[in-house]
Amino acid sequence: MLLAFRWLTRIFIALLALGAVGLLIAYFFLSRSLPDYSASYQLEGVTGDVEIVRNNANVPHIFGPTDADVYFALGFAHAQDRLWQMTMLRRTAQGRLSEVFGERTLKIDELLRRYDLYTLASQSVAAQDDATKQALEAYSRGVNAWITEINLNALGRGAPEFFFFTNEIATWQPADSIAILKLMALQLSGQLDAEVLRARTSMLLPDNRLRDILPDAPGTALAALPDYASLMPEPPPGGFPQREAFDPLSPFKPAPFAGASNAWAAAPERSAAGGSLLANDPHLDFTAPTIWYLARLQFASGGVIGATIPGVPAVLLGRSDALGWGLTSSYLDDQDVVMERVNPDNTEQYDSGAGWKDFTSRRSIITVKDHDPVTITLRWSEAGPILPGSHYNLATVTPPGHVAALEWTALSANDTSMTAAIRLMKSHNVDEAIEAGRLFIAPSQNLMLADKAGIAFQLIGAVPNRNPAHETQGRMPSLGEHLQNRWDGVMDYDTNLRILKPTSGLLGNTNNKTTDTAFPNNISFVWGDTHRIQRWLTLMKTREVHTRESFIEAQLDTVSPVARAILPLIGADLWFTGTPSPAGTPTRLREQALDLLAAWNGEMNEHLPEPLIYAAWLRALQTRLIHDELGPLADSFIHPDPVFIERVYRNTDGAGKWCDIIQSATIETCTDIARIALDDALLELSERYGPSIETWRWGDAHEATHDHPVLGNVPLLRYFVNMRQSTSGGDSTLMRGLTKGTGPDPYENVHGAGYRGVYDFADPDSSVFILSTGQSGHPLSRHYDDLGVLWRRGEYIPMSLDPELARAAAVGVTHLSPVPK
């Protein structure tokens, strides 16, 4: 027995030793791709000595003798820190994910091939001005220089992920950068989803109930549209949309996750220090690392600093000494679904409204790892690509004998958005920046500007020119054989919404409705916010003048205006209803919850139970209100809509009818439904977080999910590559943390501000910014998540153009020089 024990001990120790040796070997190879920030390189493609000074937050400050050298160094730095992310963005745009991930991503690749974004990006290279072409070419040389260094010096394949997947890295091309901008346009466009949802819902509900569940933003009323089925020659097949499993590799986002953001500005007369102020925080899906990368570029015309996207040679959000610029999603309706009638005698033709016309067709082969290649036929009408019914649930709204085409401004082979981004970055004042926006095509954005003289707002991006007689006003799919449903080009840039020198001295946008102009000049019927803007207005009105600190305070504000508006309505007949019930009963738990909510100020603080009770109550309430009318379609409404709930509880236009459950004999009141929904919510929370309501914490449910899109679901590895942080805020707070809305963890924070910046032109070097993760994409780097800790605490790092400050305590200075001749 003793001998056996000794041998078992020896075997155990040997296995531990082998495991340790294996870990050391793995660490050695994986760490080879950690860049040495203090190295010197002699490279082809630079004309003089270049310095990449990485400050103590690993933000590169790039100094070179020419602008081309600066772009080269930016490409080099991007590739050092984010090469895997860049190659994944490129593969996604090309529709080539399945070469790496097999059948898992086949549907993603198929749809991206139909959009043909990469072909359009390649064609758009020729449309750029000479300065932008030179920037793209220099940037590409910089990326490729680092790839060459990896191959020559065996630098761990460039990133740890390349050990788990393919290690083939194609050279970077100018078209790759333009394709990434087009991919961003895809991620930020949710109008197609909205059209299909409205069409399907209109076939189930009368118009007044449709206005409840899909309400317009408060403002000018809209004349009723016909229901979708009445517009079609034959009834669409109907049926209920199927919710597809979410894949973190997919760029196709449901409408609620199609982008959001905040931006506000104060003119010098509204600033305590006498200089313009600007704050910006764009909201996108959380990933590890974040899509954003901080950088400072020193051009011949001056320095710029801010947020870049790896793969794109431009500071997209940031400032120079003279100008600050920020972006918010405009919610422009830049997509229309066109139902093309197919010639029954020749399926290669469609009815253009002026006769039969041939589809443009070609074959495309998708290589699938470990499977046979898949060949698909790409077809385009004059409207755009033909999309199969298996995507976006189009089959449920496509009438017999028709196919769905997508008309979209981003599908341009002459897309000059990259030129616009480069010109914007180098603008010296508001007027130059607005002129730069003239060349921006997609994604449409609200451009918020501030210079030393004042502030401005400009809608940028191509705006479709729709016929006033359009049958659905672009709100639902329409028939292509009716010519009034097709676009007549785009509108003149000078007609886009523009605000110069506002009399109030303040400008702000939280994706709220920006214009009451009637169709077809109304920009959109679908907006991303109806309540956050009210909270912003409240904060702005509390001060006559503002400071950098007051703008930061607004960015980090976690008070929910929805909670303040909705809770008194839904709980009106539930507060303080009599003698307390016995301890341990559901009624007593409800009374405890109501007592807490009655004293709550609406702050979505991570340490409180009230935000969790409120969020669960609203979620259960909307489910109770809509499920009997909509059936399985109710699953498409994943977030409670405060405008809908307010209409119901104010009985606007008879909306209180939603409270009666159709299938029951009893006529339920809205008070009944509110009480039942609260009990539903408390039962759910008790089962998940225990019976003691005082111990519940919003932050336990509302963790920010900075997950690695590839390795984030791999057992064991996910603990090293994912970042989870308890966070405050919620769906309708200025510090927005949009909840997942589905699955076993519906309150997870999955979409928010990956970048925050506040620029102060009274003292530009006192400006600040922050990322939600770190600068590096390498999980073994200390800069993989170091900024995320500051971001969670609401802290920032200096956004200074002072070169000496950058050099102070720098983590390294990389020297690039030309190869001696």
PDB file of N, CA and C in Angstrom, residues 718-754:
ATOM      1  N   ARG A 718     -11.783  31.593 -21.445  1.00  0.00           N
ATOM      2  CA  ARG A 718     -12.656  32.756 -21.308  1.00  0.00           C
ATOM      3  C   ARG A 718     -12.359  33.547 -20.047  1.00  0.00           C
ATOM      4  N   TYR A 719     -11.810  32.884 -19.026  1.00  0.00           N
ATOM      5  CA  TYR A 719     -11.481  33.592 -17.792  1.00  0.00           C
ATOM      6  C   TYR A 719     -10.263  34.498 -17.969  1.00  0.00           C
ATOM      7  N   PHE A 720      -9.493  34.269 -19.006  1.00  0.00           N
ATOM      8  CA  PHE A 720      -8.316  35.083 -19.269  1.00  0.00           C
ATOM      9  C   PHE A 720      -8.588  36.188 -20.285  1.00  0.00           C
ATOM     10  N   VAL A 721      -9.552  35.989 -21.176  1.00  0.00           N
ATOM     11  CA  VAL A 721      -9.745  36.941 -22.271  1.00  0.00           C
ATOM     12  C   VAL A 721     -10.978  37.822 -22.110  1.00  0.00           C
ATOM     13  N   ASN A 722     -11.935  37.418 -21.261  1.00  0.00           N
ATOM     14  CA  ASN A 722     -13.146  38.222 -21.062  1.00  0.00           C
ATOM     15  C   ASN A 722     -12.968  39.161 -19.876  1.00  0.00           C
ATOM     16  N   MET A 723     -13.611  40.319 -19.967  1.00  0.00           N
ATOM     17  CA  MET A 723     -13.608  41.284 -18.865  1.00  0.00           C
ATOM     18  C   MET A 723     -15.050  41.512 -18.448  1.00  0.00           C
ATOM     19  N   ARG A 724     -15.358  41.238 -17.212  1.00  0.00           N
ATOM     20  CA  ARG A 724     -16.700  41.443 -16.684  1.00  0.00           C
ATOM     21  C   ARG A 724     -16.603  42.434 -15.526  1.00  0.00           C
ATOM     22  N   GLN A 725     -17.419  43.483 -15.574  1.00  0.00           N
ATOM     23  CA  GLN A 725     -17.376  44.522 -14.561  1.00  0.00           C
ATOM     24  C   GLN A 725     -18.789  44.912 -14.141  1.00  0.00           C
ATOM     25  N   SER A 726     -19.003  44.991 -12.842  1.00  0.00           N
ATOM     26  CA  SER A 726     -20.263  45.502 -12.315  1.00  0.00           C
ATOM     27  C   SER A 726     -20.400  46.965 -12.708  1.00  0.00           C
ATOM     28  N   THR A 727     -21.566  47.343 -13.279  1.00  0.00           N
ATOM     29  CA  THR A 727     -21.733  48.710 -13.766  1.00  0.00           C
ATOM     30  C   THR A 727     -23.078  49.288 -13.356  1.00  0.00           C
ATOM     31  N   SER A 728     -23.107  50.617 -13.254  1.00  0.00           N
ATOM     32  CA  SER A 728     -24.341  51.359 -13.054  1.00  0.00           C
ATOM     33  C   SER A 728     -24.923  51.726 -14.417  1.00  0.00           C
ATOM     34  N   GLY A 729     -25.993  52.537 -14.405  1.00  0.00           N
ATOM     35  CA  GLY A 729     -26.628  52.945 -15.657  1.00  0.00           C
ATOM     36  C   GLY A 729     -27.621  51.915 -16.151  1.00  0.00           C
ATOM     37  N   GLY A 730     -28.262  52.228 -17.264  1.00  0.00           N
ATOM     38  CA  GLY A 730     -29.261  51.325 -17.816  1.00  0.00           C
ATOM     39  C   GLY A 730     -29.660  51.727 -19.211  1.00  0.00           C
ATOM     40  N   ASP A 731     -30.787  51.200 -19.692  1.00  0.00           N
ATOM     41  CA  ASP A 731     -31.219  51.420 -21.066  1.00  0.00           C
ATOM     42  C   ASP A 731     -31.476  52.890 -21.366  1.00  0.00           C
ATOM     43  N   SER A 732     -31.895  53.668 -20.383  1.00  0.00           N
ATOM     44  CA  SER A 732     -32.351  55.036 -20.648  1.00  0.00           C
ATOM     45  C   SER A 732     -31.608  56.082 -19.838  1.00  0.00           C
ATOM     46  N   THR A 733     -30.407  55.768 -19.372  1.00  0.00           N
ATOM     47  CA  THR A 733     -29.605  56.755 -18.661  1.00  0.00           C
ATOM     48  C   THR A 733     -28.587  57.359 -19.604  1.00  0.00           C
ATOM     49  N   LEU A 734     -28.094  58.560 -19.276  1.00  0.00           N
ATOM     50  CA  LEU A 734     -27.081  59.173 -20.125  1.00  0.00           C
ATOM     51  C   LEU A 734     -25.827  58.309 -20.164  1.00  0.00           C
ATOM     52  N   MET A 735     -25.402  57.776 -19.019  1.00  0.00           N
ATOM     53  CA  MET A 735     -24.340  56.770 -19.040  1.00  0.00           C
ATOM     54  C   MET A 735     -25.015  55.448 -19.391  1.00  0.00           C
ATOM     55  N   ARG A 736     -25.242  55.280 -20.667  1.00  0.00           N
ATOM     56  CA  ARG A 736     -26.112  54.209 -21.143  1.00  0.00           C
ATOM     57  C   ARG A 736     -25.417  52.858 -21.060  1.00  0.00           C
ATOM     58  N   GLY A 737     -26.119  51.890 -20.499  1.00  0.00           N
ATOM     59  CA  GLY A 737     -25.649  50.514 -20.476  1.00  0.00           C
ATOM     60  C   GLY A 737     -26.787  49.631 -20.930  1.00  0.00           C
ATOM     61  N   LEU A 738     -26.909  49.451 -22.244  1.00  0.00           N
ATOM     62  CA  LEU A 738     -28.065  48.752 -22.804  1.00  0.00           C
ATOM     63  C   LEU A 738     -28.044  47.286 -22.400  1.00  0.00           C
ATOM     64  N   THR A 739     -29.167  46.801 -21.910  1.00  0.00           N
ATOM     65  CA  THR A 739     -29.248  45.422 -21.444  1.00  0.00           C
ATOM     66  C   THR A 739     -29.424  44.459 -22.616  1.00  0.00           C
ATOM     67  N   LYS A 740     -29.036  43.219 -22.384  1.00  0.00           N
ATOM     68  CA  LYS A 740     -29.098  42.187 -23.413  1.00  0.00           C
ATOM     69  C   LYS A 740     -30.532  41.902 -23.825  1.00  0.00           C
ATOM     70  N   GLY A 741     -31.445  41.830 -22.852  1.00  0.00           N
ATOM     71  CA  GLY A 741     -32.869  41.695 -23.143  1.00  0.00           C
ATOM     72  C   GLY A 741     -33.354  40.284 -23.394  1.00  0.00           C
ATOM     73  N   THR A 742     -32.446  39.331 -23.559  1.00  0.00           N
ATOM     74  CA  THR A 742     -32.840  37.952 -23.861  1.00  0.00           C
ATOM     75  C   THR A 742     -31.960  36.986 -23.077  1.00  0.00           C
ATOM     76  N   GLY A 743     -32.377  35.717 -23.077  1.00  0.00           N
ATOM     77  CA  GLY A 743     -31.555  34.672 -22.496  1.00  0.00           C
ATOM     78  C   GLY A 743     -31.622  34.638 -20.980  1.00  0.00           C
ATOM     79  N   PRO A 744     -30.780  33.802 -20.365  1.00  0.00           N
ATOM     80  CA  PRO A 744     -30.817  33.642 -18.908  1.00  0.00           C
ATOM     81  C   PRO A 744     -30.285  34.849 -18.150  1.00  0.00           C
ATOM     82  N   ASP A 745     -29.546  35.739 -18.833  1.00  0.00           N
ATOM     83  CA  ASP A 745     -28.992  36.939 -18.195  1.00  0.00           C
ATOM     84  C   ASP A 745     -29.444  38.181 -18.960  1.00  0.00           C
ATOM     85  N   PRO A 746     -30.735  38.495 -18.912  1.00  0.00           N
ATOM     86  CA  PRO A 746     -31.259  39.567 -19.769  1.00  0.00           C
ATOM     87  C   PRO A 746     -30.814  40.966 -19.375  1.00  0.00           C
ATOM     88  N   TYR A 747     -30.248  41.128 -18.154  1.00  0.00           N
ATOM     89  CA  TYR A 747     -29.884  42.459 -17.694  1.00  0.00           C
ATOM     90  C   TYR A 747     -28.395  42.755 -17.861  1.00  0.00           C
ATOM     91  N   GLU A 748     -27.663  41.848 -18.500  1.00  0.00           N
ATOM     92  CA  GLU A 748     -26.247  42.113 -18.753  1.00  0.00           C
ATOM     93  C   GLU A 748     -26.091  43.382 -19.589  1.00  0.00           C
ATOM     94  N   ASN A 749     -25.037  44.118 -19.298  1.00  0.00           N
ATOM     95  CA  ASN A 749     -24.727  45.367 -20.005  1.00  0.00           C
ATOM     96  C   ASN A 749     -23.874  45.027 -21.224  1.00  0.00           C
ATOM     97  N   VAL A 750     -24.461  45.046 -22.403  1.00  0.00           N
ATOM     98  CA  VAL A 750     -23.778  44.545 -23.601  1.00  0.00           C
ATOM     99  C   VAL A 750     -23.463  45.625 -24.625  1.00  0.00           C
ATOM    100  N   HIS A 751     -23.890  46.870 -24.365  1.00  0.00           N
ATOM    101  CA  HIS A 751     -23.802  47.893 -25.411  1.00  0.00           C
ATOM    102  C   HIS A 751     -23.726  49.259 -24.746  1.00  0.00           C
ATOM    103  N   GLY A 752     -22.629  49.949 -24.954  1.00  0.00           N
ATOM    104  CA  GLY A 752     -22.483  51.250 -24.300  1.00  0.00           C
ATOM    105  C   GLY A 752     -21.286  51.996 -24.824  1.00  0.00           C
ATOM    106  N   ALA A 753     -20.799  52.923 -24.013  1.00  0.00           N
ATOM    107  CA  ALA A 753     -19.735  53.832 -24.435  1.00  0.00           C
ATOM    108  C   ALA A 753     -18.377  53.160 -24.302  1.00  0.00           C
ATOM    109  N   GLY A 754     -17.854  52.656 -25.406  1.00  0.00           N
ATOM    110  CA  GLY A 754     -16.504  52.112 -25.410  1.00  0.00           C
ATOM    111  C   GLY A 754     -15.457  53.204 -25.393  1.00  0.00           C
TER     112      GLY A 754
END
